XYZ file of C-alpha atoms in Angstrom:
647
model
C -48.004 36.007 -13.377
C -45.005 33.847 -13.559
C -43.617 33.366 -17.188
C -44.190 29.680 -18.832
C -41.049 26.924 -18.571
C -39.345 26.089 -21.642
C -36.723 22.958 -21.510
C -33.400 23.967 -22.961
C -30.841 21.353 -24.548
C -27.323 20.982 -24.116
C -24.313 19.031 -25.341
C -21.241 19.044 -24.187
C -17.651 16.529 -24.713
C -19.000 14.724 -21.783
C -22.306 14.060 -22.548
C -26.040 15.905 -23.327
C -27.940 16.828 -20.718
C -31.403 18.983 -19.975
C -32.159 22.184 -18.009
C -35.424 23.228 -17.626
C -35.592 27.056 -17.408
C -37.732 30.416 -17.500
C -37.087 32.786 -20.380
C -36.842 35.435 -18.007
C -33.761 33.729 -16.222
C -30.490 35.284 -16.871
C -27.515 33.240 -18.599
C -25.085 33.838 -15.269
C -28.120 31.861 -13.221
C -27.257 28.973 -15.334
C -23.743 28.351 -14.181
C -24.341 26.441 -11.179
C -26.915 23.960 -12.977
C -24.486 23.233 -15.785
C -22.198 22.815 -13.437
C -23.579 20.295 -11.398
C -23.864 18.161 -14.901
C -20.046 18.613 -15.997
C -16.881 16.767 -13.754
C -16.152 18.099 -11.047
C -12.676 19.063 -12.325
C -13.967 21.412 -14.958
C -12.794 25.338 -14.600
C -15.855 27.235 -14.106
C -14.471 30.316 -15.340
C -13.700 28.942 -18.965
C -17.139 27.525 -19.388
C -18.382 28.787 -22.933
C -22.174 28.433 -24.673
C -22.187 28.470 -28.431
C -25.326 28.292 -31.115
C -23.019 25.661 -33.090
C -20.582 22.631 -32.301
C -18.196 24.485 -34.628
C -17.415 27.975 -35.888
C -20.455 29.550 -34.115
C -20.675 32.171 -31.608
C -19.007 31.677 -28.147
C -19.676 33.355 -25.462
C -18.103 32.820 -21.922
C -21.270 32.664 -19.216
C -19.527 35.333 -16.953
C -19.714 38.026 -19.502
C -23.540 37.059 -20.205
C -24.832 39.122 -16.885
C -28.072 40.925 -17.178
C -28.471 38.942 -20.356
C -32.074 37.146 -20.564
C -32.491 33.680 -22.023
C -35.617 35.291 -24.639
C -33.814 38.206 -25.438
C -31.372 36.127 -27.413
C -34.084 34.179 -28.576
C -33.767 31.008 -27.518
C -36.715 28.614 -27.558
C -38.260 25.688 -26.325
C -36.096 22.391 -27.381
C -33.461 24.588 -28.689
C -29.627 23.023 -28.031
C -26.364 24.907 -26.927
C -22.902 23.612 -26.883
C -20.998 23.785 -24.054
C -16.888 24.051 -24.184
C -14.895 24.474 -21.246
C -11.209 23.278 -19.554
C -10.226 21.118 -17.174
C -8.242 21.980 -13.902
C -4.577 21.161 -14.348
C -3.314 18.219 -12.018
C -1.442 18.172 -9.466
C 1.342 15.980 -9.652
C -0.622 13.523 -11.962
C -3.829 13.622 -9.471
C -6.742 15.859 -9.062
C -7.765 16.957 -5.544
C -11.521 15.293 -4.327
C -13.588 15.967 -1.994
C -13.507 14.165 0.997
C -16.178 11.266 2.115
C -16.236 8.728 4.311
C -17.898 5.689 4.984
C -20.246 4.623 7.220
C -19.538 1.231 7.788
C -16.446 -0.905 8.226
C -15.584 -4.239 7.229
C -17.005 -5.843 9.907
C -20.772 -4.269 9.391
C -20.761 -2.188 12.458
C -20.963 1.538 12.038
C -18.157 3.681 12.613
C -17.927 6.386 15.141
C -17.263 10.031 14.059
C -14.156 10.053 16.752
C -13.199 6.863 14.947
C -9.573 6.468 12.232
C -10.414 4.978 9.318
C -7.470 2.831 8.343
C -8.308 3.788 4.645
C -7.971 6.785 2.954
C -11.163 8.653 2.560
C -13.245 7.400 -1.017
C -13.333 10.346 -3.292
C -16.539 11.087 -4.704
C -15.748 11.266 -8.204
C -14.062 8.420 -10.647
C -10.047 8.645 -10.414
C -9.232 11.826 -13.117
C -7.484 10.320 -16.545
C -4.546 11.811 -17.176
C -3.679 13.221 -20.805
C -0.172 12.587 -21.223
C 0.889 10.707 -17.806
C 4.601 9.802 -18.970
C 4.812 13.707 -18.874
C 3.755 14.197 -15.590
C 3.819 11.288 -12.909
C 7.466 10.890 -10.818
C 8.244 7.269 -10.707
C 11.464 5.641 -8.589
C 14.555 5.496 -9.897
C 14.354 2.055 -9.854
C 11.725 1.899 -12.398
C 13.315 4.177 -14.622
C 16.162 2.130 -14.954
C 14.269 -0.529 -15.621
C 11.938 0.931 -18.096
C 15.475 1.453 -20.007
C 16.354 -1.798 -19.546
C 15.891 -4.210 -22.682
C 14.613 -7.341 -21.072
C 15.522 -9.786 -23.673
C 16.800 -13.056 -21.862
C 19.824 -14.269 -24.008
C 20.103 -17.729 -25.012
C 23.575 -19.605 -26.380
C 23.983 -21.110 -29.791
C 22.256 -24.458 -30.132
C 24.903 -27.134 -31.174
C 22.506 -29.191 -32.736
C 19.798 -27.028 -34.189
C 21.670 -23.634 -35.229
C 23.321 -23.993 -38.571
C 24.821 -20.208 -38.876
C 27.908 -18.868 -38.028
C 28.772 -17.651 -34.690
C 27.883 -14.331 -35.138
C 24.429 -15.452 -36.826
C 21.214 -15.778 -35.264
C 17.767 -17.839 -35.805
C 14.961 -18.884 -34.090
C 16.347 -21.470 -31.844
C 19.318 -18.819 -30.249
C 17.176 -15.786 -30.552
C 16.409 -13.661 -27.393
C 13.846 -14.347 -25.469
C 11.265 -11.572 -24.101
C 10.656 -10.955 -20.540
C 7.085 -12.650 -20.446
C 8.259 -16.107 -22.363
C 6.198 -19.053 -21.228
C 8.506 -21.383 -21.556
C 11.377 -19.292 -19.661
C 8.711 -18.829 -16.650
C 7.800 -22.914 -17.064
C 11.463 -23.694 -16.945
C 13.052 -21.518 -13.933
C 9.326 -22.362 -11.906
C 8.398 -18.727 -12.026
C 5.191 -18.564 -10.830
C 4.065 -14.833 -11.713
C 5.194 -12.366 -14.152
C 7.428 -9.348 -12.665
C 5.503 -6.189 -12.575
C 7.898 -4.888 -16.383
C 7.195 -7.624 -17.674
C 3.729 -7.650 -17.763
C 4.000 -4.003 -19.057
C 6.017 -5.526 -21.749
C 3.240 -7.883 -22.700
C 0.697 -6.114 -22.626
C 2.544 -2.804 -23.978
C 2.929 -5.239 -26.950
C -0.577 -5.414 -27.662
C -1.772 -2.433 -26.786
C 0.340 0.195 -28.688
C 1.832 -0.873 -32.378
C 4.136 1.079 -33.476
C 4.221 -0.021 -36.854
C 0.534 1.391 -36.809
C 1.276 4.713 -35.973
C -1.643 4.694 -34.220
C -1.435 7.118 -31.203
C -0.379 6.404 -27.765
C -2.248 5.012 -25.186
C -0.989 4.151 -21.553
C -0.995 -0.171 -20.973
C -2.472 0.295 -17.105
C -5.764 0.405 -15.875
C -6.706 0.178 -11.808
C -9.571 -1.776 -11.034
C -12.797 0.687 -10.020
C -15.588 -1.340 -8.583
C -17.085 1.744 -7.366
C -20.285 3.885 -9.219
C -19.025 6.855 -11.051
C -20.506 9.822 -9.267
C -19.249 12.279 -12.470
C -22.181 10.224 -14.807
C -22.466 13.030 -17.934
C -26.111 11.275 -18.778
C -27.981 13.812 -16.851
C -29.806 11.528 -13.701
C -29.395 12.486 -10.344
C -25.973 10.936 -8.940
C -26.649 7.533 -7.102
C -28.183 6.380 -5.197
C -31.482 8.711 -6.671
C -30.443 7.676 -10.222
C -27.591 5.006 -11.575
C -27.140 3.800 -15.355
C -25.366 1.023 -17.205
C -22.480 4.337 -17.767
C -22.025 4.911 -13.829
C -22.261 1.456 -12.399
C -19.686 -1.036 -12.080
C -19.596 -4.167 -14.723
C -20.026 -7.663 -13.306
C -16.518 -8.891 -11.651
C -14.962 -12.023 -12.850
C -12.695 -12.545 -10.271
C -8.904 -14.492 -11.965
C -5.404 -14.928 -9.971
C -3.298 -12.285 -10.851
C -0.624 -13.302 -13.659
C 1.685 -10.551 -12.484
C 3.032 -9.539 -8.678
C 4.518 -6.173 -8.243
C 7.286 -6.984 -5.824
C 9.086 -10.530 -6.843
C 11.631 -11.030 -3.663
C 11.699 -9.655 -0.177
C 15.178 -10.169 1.430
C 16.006 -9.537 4.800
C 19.599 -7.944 5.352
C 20.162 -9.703 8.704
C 18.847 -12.749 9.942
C 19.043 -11.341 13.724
C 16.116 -8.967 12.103
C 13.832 -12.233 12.260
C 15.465 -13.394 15.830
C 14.491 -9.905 17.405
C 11.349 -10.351 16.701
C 10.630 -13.574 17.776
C 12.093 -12.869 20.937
C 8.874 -11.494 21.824
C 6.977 -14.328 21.315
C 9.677 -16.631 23.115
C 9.256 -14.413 26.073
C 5.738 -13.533 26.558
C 4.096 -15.999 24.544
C 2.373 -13.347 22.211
C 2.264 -12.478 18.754
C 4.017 -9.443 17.291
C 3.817 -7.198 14.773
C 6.184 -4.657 13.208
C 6.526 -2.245 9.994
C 9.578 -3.309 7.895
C 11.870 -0.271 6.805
C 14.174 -0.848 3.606
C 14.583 -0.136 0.339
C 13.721 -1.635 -3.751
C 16.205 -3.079 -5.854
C 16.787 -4.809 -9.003
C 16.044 -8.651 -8.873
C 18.318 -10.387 -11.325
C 16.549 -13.593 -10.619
C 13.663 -12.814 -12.256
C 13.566 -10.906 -15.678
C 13.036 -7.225 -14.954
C 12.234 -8.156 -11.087
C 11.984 -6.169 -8.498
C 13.238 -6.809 -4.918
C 12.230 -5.357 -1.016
C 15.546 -5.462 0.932
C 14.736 -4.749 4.729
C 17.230 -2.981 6.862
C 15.123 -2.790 10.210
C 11.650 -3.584 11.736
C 9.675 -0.866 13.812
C 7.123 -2.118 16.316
C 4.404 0.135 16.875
C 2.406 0.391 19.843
C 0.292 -2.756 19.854
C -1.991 -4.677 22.676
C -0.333 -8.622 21.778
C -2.123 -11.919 22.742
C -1.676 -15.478 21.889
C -4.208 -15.321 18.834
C -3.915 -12.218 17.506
C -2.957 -8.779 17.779
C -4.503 -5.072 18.404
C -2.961 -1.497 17.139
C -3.009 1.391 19.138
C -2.882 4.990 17.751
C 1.122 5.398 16.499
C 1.875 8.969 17.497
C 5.480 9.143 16.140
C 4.852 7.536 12.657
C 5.761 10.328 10.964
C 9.148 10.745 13.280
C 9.721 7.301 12.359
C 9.308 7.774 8.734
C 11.697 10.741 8.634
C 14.475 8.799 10.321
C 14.360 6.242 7.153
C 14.122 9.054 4.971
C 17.318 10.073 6.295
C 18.785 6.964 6.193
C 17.848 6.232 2.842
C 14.697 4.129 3.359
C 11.433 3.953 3.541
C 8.264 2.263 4.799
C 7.832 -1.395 2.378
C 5.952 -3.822 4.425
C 4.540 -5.335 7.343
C 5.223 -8.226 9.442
C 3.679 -10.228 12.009
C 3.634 -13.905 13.532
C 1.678 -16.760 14.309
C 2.948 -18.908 16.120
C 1.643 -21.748 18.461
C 4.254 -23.879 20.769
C 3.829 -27.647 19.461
C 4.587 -28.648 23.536
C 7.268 -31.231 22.918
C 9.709 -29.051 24.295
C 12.391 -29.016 21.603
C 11.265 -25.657 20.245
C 8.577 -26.999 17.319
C 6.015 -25.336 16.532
C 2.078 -26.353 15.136
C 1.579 -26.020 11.227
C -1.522 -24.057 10.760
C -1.083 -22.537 7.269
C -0.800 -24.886 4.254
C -2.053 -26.357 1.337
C -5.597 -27.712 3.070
C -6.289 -24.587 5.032
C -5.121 -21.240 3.994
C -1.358 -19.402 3.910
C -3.494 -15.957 4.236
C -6.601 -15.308 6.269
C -9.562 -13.127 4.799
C -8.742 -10.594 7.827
C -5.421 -10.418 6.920
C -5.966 -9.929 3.520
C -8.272 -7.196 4.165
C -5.480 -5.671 6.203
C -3.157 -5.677 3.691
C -4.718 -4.424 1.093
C -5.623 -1.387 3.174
C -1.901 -0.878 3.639
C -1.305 -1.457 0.367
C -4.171 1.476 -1.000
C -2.606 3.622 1.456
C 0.716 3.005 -0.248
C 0.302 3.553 -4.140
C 2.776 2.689 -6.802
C 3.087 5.977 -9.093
C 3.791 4.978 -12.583
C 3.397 6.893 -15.931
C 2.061 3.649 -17.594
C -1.114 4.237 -16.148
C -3.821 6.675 -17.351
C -4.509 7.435 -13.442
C -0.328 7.569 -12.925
C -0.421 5.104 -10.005
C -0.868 1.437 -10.353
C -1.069 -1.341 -7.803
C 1.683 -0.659 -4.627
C 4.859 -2.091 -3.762
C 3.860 -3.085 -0.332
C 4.509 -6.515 0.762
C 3.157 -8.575 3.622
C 5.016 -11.459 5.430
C 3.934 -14.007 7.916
C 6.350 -15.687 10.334
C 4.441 -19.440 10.786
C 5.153 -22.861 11.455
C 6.169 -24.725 8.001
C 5.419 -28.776 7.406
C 8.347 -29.894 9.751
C 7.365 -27.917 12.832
C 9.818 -24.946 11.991
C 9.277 -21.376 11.669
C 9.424 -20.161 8.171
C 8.720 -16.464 6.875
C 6.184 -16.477 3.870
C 5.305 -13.345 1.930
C 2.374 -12.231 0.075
C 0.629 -8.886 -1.617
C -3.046 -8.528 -2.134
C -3.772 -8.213 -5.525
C -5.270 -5.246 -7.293
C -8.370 -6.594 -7.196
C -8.708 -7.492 -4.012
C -7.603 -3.741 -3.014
C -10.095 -1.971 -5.086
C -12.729 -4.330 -3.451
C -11.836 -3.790 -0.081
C -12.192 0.118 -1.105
C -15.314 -0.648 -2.729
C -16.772 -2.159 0.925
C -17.316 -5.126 -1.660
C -16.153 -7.936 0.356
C -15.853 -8.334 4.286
C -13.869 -11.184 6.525
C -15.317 -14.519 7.130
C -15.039 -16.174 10.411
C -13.550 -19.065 8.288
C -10.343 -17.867 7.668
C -9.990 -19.292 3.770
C -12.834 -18.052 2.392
C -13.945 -14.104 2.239
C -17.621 -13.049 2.292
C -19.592 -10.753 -0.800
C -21.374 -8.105 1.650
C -24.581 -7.550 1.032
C -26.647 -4.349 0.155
C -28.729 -3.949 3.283
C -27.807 -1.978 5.977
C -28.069 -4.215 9.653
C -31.604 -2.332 10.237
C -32.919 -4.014 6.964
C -32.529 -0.320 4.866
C -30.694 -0.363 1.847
C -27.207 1.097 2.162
C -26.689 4.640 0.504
C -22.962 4.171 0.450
C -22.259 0.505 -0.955
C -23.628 -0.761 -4.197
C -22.522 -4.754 -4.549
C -21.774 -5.639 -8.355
C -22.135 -9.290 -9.702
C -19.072 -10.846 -8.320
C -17.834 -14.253 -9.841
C -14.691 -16.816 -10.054
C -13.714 -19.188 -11.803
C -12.305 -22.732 -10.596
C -11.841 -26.398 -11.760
C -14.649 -28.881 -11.081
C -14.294 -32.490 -10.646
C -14.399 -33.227 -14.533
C -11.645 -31.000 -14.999
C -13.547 -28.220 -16.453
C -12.975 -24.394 -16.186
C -16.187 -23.383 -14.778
C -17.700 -19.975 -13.957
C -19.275 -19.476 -10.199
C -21.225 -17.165 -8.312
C -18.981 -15.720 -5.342
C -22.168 -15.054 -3.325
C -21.952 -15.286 -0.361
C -18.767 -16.314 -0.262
C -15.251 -17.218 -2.228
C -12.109 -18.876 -1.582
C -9.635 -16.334 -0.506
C -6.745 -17.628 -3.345
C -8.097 -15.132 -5.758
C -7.294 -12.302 -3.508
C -3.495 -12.798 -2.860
C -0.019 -13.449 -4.732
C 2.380 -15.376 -3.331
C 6.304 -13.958 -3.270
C 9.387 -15.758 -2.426
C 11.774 -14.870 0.543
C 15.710 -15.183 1.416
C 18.598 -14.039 3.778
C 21.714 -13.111 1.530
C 24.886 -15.363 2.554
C 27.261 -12.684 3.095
C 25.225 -10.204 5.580
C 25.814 -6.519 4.628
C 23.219 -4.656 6.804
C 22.941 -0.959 6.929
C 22.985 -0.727 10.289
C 26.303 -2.856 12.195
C 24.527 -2.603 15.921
C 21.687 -4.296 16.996
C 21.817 -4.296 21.040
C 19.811 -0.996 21.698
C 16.338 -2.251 23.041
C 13.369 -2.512 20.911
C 10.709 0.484 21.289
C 7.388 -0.711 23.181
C 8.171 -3.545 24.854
C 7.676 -2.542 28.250
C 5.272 -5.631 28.772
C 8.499 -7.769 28.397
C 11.019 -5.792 30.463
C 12.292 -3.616 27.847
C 12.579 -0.058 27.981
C 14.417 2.751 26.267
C 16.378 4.815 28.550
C 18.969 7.150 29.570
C 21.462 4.651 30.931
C 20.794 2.259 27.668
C 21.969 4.902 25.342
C 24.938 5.909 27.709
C 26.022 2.682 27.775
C 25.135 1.860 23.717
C 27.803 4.904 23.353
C 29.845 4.147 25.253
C 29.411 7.275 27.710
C 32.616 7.797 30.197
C 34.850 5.852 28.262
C 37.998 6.435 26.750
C 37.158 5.779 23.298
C 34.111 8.251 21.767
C 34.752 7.188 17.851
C 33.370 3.495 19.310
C 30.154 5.170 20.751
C 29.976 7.005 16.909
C 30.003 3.512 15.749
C 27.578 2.007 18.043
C 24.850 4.750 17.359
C 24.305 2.080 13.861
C 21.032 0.929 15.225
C 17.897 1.905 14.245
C 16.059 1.622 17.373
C 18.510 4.085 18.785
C 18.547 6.739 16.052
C 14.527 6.561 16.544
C 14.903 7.350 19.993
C 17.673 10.238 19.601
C 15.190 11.426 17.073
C 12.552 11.934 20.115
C 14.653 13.606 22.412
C 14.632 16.864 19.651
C 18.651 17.684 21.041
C 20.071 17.506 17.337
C 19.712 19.932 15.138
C 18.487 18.795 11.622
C 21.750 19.255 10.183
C 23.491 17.334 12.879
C 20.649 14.540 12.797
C 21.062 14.258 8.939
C 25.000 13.879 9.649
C 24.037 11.168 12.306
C 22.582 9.052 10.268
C 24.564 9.145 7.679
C 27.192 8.761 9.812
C 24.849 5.270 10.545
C 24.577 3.921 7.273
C 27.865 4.852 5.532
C 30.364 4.415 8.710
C 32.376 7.123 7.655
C 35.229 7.277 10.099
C 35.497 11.582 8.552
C 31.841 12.086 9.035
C 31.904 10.432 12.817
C 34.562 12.722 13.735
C 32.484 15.400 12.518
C 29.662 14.491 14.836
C 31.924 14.786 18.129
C 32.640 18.566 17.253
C 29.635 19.534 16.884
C 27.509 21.451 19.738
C 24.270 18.958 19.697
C 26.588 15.453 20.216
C 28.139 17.585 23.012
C 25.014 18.649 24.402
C 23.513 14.900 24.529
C 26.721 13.677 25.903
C 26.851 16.078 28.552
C 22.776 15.056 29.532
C 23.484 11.213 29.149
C 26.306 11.815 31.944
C 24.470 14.150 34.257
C 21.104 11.260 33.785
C 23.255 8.376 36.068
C 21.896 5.325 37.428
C 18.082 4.823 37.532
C 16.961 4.452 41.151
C 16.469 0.772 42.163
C 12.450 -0.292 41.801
C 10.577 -1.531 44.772
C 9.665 -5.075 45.771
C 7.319 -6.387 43.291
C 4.101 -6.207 45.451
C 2.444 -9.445 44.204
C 3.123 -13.478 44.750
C 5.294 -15.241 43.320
C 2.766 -18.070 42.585
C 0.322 -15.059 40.726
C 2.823 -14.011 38.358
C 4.942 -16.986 37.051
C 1.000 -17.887 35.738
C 2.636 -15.290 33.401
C 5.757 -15.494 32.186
C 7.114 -18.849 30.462
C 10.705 -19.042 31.610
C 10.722 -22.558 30.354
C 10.312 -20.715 26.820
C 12.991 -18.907 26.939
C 16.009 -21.403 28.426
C 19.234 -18.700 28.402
C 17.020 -16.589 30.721
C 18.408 -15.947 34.408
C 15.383 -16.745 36.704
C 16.196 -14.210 39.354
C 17.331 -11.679 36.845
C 16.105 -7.587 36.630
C 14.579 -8.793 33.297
C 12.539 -11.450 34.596
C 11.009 -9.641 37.702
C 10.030 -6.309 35.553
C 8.590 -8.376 33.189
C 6.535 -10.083 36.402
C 5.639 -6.917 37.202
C 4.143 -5.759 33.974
C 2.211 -8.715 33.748
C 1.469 -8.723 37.306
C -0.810 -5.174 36.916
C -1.724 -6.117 33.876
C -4.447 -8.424 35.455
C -5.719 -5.887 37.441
């Protein structure tokens, strides 16, 4: 006869929670249960049950074997305490179990073949982390910064200072970093990222207190808790005002985490339009630079690009499509080595105005959007797969220094680069599968909870969502955002410049551009022979020429450097040391591609482009493009490509 059920109670630093239990059950069958109530971060091996909160008797559970729950006496409604430690982090982050989700943002269900452009949703809340400043890396940048006063200095006040000139008083005093009226003044629109840690570091910790420290940042989590210590089954079986997420008043960020993006090189803009001056498409490419100081704006931060990669992409005069990107990680490590690193994206849109003089149509202002809700959703996906680590935070990341720019027609029929981030907001809701894009590009849609067979979804829970706006008496008001919100509350707006002296990194810029076959540009042997120069009398000039980007990408594909002599290369690149060039000549790998680039020769003619002449100029726009030579090699590849394109 099986022995009667008694219901044991425990309590724990998380939380209480219930087992129900058979006194003939041993302690060790009890892990696994208590387990399944506790974080998942918690060290099962250090899990301890005690008869008091303090001072009693504790036991650890793995020396309890062959122990029985009545031979120690235990009864029904009697409580233990539970004590146990936590894993240690890694590098200021715990490691989750995977997940994934099983729709996208468009509704329709994703394959199991399928990429998820996002990184996979853990299933627990992100870890807190004791003592972050302890343990998270940041960039140098931010260190310097964080050691930076931030006070903006102001000179003595002829009419309202009465002190001496080494005397100070409220009209000549310093300003902080986060002063209204400096912001007002200089038309700053949004705080930098330090000094909104300055403000809000102000309030949070007061030193005169001596009240302990706590960490300013907090990420956004729209998503429900899945570690809930109040004893339910984890959602969606069981959810509680502890594991699901508050109602979402949705604000415009005061802060932006990049300030400036500046572009080293104008003729980084130029290349890229070239594409859609020749083929009438859009284009889309990853910008590769580095973060600076931003003296502009108090403790700002700046994105200086050095070069754009364009991935393989599937162009068309609305829009754009990205293919799998193989060498991403090749790519990456080339920047490494040069000293930079992946910091945005950037893309056009661009529509001929048809007068002829090179205008093009204003789509994005004031009346209709400067970001779509697609677009947004795009970039905040970058941007969560690009975290900012920070040791303000208790998670030790916070927001990402990612930045998106648009090249569009401005107000006078010119092209003009914007830039933008998603906020935080709009990142963690794009994570949460909160919101979706609207066909209406300036507004974004609240998704709702039902699956597209009518079932309710087991993956998405949809919090109150709200925003506030303005009415037509001039009121703040507070509005639902179902089923849909203006996309403004999603995205800050950054400003954008070319410096007036050009310094680039990289000196070259005539190596072609990776995947543009379509167009009648291709990366080959005889293009690097003759970007170095290759049978000439002068091989410190080809050294020189290999400062291009493009090119050191490609070298980087062939695998005939070493490491060592690739590192050399491209710091030979960036620095154009004439000691460090003549280093690369001598050395067996240089040799080696030399030797190849002059055994490749000429590429053998190509054969008479099989279609009409009529077919293909249906094409390609020579009319767009007026420096073109109609019956050049260019031209009739480029007929070609299009030509078989059609199929």
């Amino acid at each position: 006869m099986a022995s009667k059920t008694i219901l044991l109670r425990f309590e724990s630093r998380d939380g209480q929670f219930r087992l129900t239990v058979s006194p003939s059950d041993q302690f060790t069958s009890l892990l696994p249960p208590i387990l399944d109530k506790l974080p998942k971060n918690v060290d099962s091996t250090t899990i301890t049950l005690s008869n008091r909160p303090h001072d009693g008797e504790e036991r650890l559970i793995s020396q309890l074997k062959g122990v029985t729950i009545e031979r120690v006496g235990l009864r029904h409604g009697d409580k233990l305490f539970v004590k146990y430690s936590y894993h240690e982090p890694l590098n200021g982050h715990t490691v989750a179990p995977k997940a994934t989700s099983s729709n996208r943002l468009n509704g329709l269900p994703i394959l199991p073949t399928e990429d998820i452009p996002i990184d996979p949703l853990p299933q627990t809340s992100p870890t807190l982390i004791k003592n972050p400043w302890e343990v998270v890396q940041q960039s140098p940048l931010d260190d310097r910064l964080d050691n930076l006063d931030g006070k903006i200095p102001r000179p003595k006040d002829q009419k309202m200072c009465r002190h001496g000139p080494k005397g100070m008083c409220d009209y000549c005093m310093p300003l902080e970093p986060y002063s209204p009226e400096y912001l007002a003044e200089r038309k700053i629109k949004h705080l930098s990222f330090h000094s909104y840690l300055r403000k809000i570091n102000s309030s949070t910790n007061k030193p005169e207190l001596k009240s302990s420290y706590m960490p300013p940042l907090g990420e956004p989590y729209y998503r429900v808790r899945r570690d809930c210590p109040s004893g339910h089954p984890p959602w969606p079986e069981g959810i509680c005002t502890k594991c699901q997420p508050s109602a979402i008043t949705l604000q415009p960020q005061p802060f932006r985490m990049v300030d400036h993006v500046e572009f080293s090189s104008p003729q980084l803009i130029n290349s890229l339009l070239d594409f859609w001056r020749k083929s009438g498409s859009q284009r889309m490419g990853f910008l590769y630079g580095r973060y600076e100081e931003y003296t502009e704006v108090p403790l700002g931060i700046k994105a200086v690009v050095e070069a754009i990669y364009e991935p393989p992409q599937v162009d068309e005069a609305d829009g754009i499509t990205l293919r799998d990107w193989e060498n991403e990680k090749d790519v990456d490590e080339v920047a490494r080595l040069c000293g930079l690193r992946k910091v945005g994206v950037i893309f056009t849109d661009l529509i001929d105005a048809g007068a002829g003089d090179g205008t093009v149509i204003c789509k994005r202002h004031i009346d209709s959007y400067f970001l779509s809700s697609l677009e947004i959703a795009f970039s905040a996906r970058l941007q969560a797969q690009h975290p900012k680590p920070t040791k303000w935070s208790d998670t030790g990341r916070f927001g990402s220094n990612f930045v998106t720019c648009v090249l569009s027609g401005d107000e006078d029929g010119g092209i003009a680069v914007s830039a933008f981030q998603a906020s935080n907001s709009a990142v963690e809701m794009i994570r949460a599968d909160i919101v979706e894009p609207s066909a209406d590009p300036s507004v974004m849609l609240v998704r709702s909870e039902e699956e597209d067979d009518g079932s309710t979804s087991r993956t998405r829970y949809i919090p109150e969502v709200f925003y506030r706006r303005i009415n037509e008496y001039g009121a703040s008001v507070q509005e639902n955002a179902k089923p849909s919100f203006p996309v403004e509350y999603l995205l800050v707006t950054l400003t954008y410049g070319i410096p007036t002296e050009s310094k680039p990194v990289f000196n070259t810029s005539t190596f072609p551009i990776e995947n543009r076959e379509v167009i009648g540009e291709s990366q080959e042997f005889r293009t690097v022979a003759k970007q170095l120069g290759v049978g000439g009398n002068s091989p410190e000039k080809g050294v020189r020429s290999a400062s291009d980007f493009h090119l050191l990408c490609f070298l980087h594909g062939l695998g005939i450097l070493s490491q060592d002599e690739e590192t050399l290369l491209c710091r030979v690149a960036t620095t154009h040391d004439l000691a460090d060039g003549f280093h690369l000549l001598n050395t067996p790998g240089w040799a080696t591609l030399l030797a190849i680039l002059q055994e490749s020769g000429e590429r053998p003619p190509k054969r008479p482009f099989p279609f009409s002449h009529d077919h293909s100029s249906r094409i390609y726009h020579p009319s767009s493009n007026p420096n073109a030579n109609p019956g050049s090699d260019a031209e009739q590849l480029a007929k070609r490509f299009k030509g078989a394109s059609l199929g």
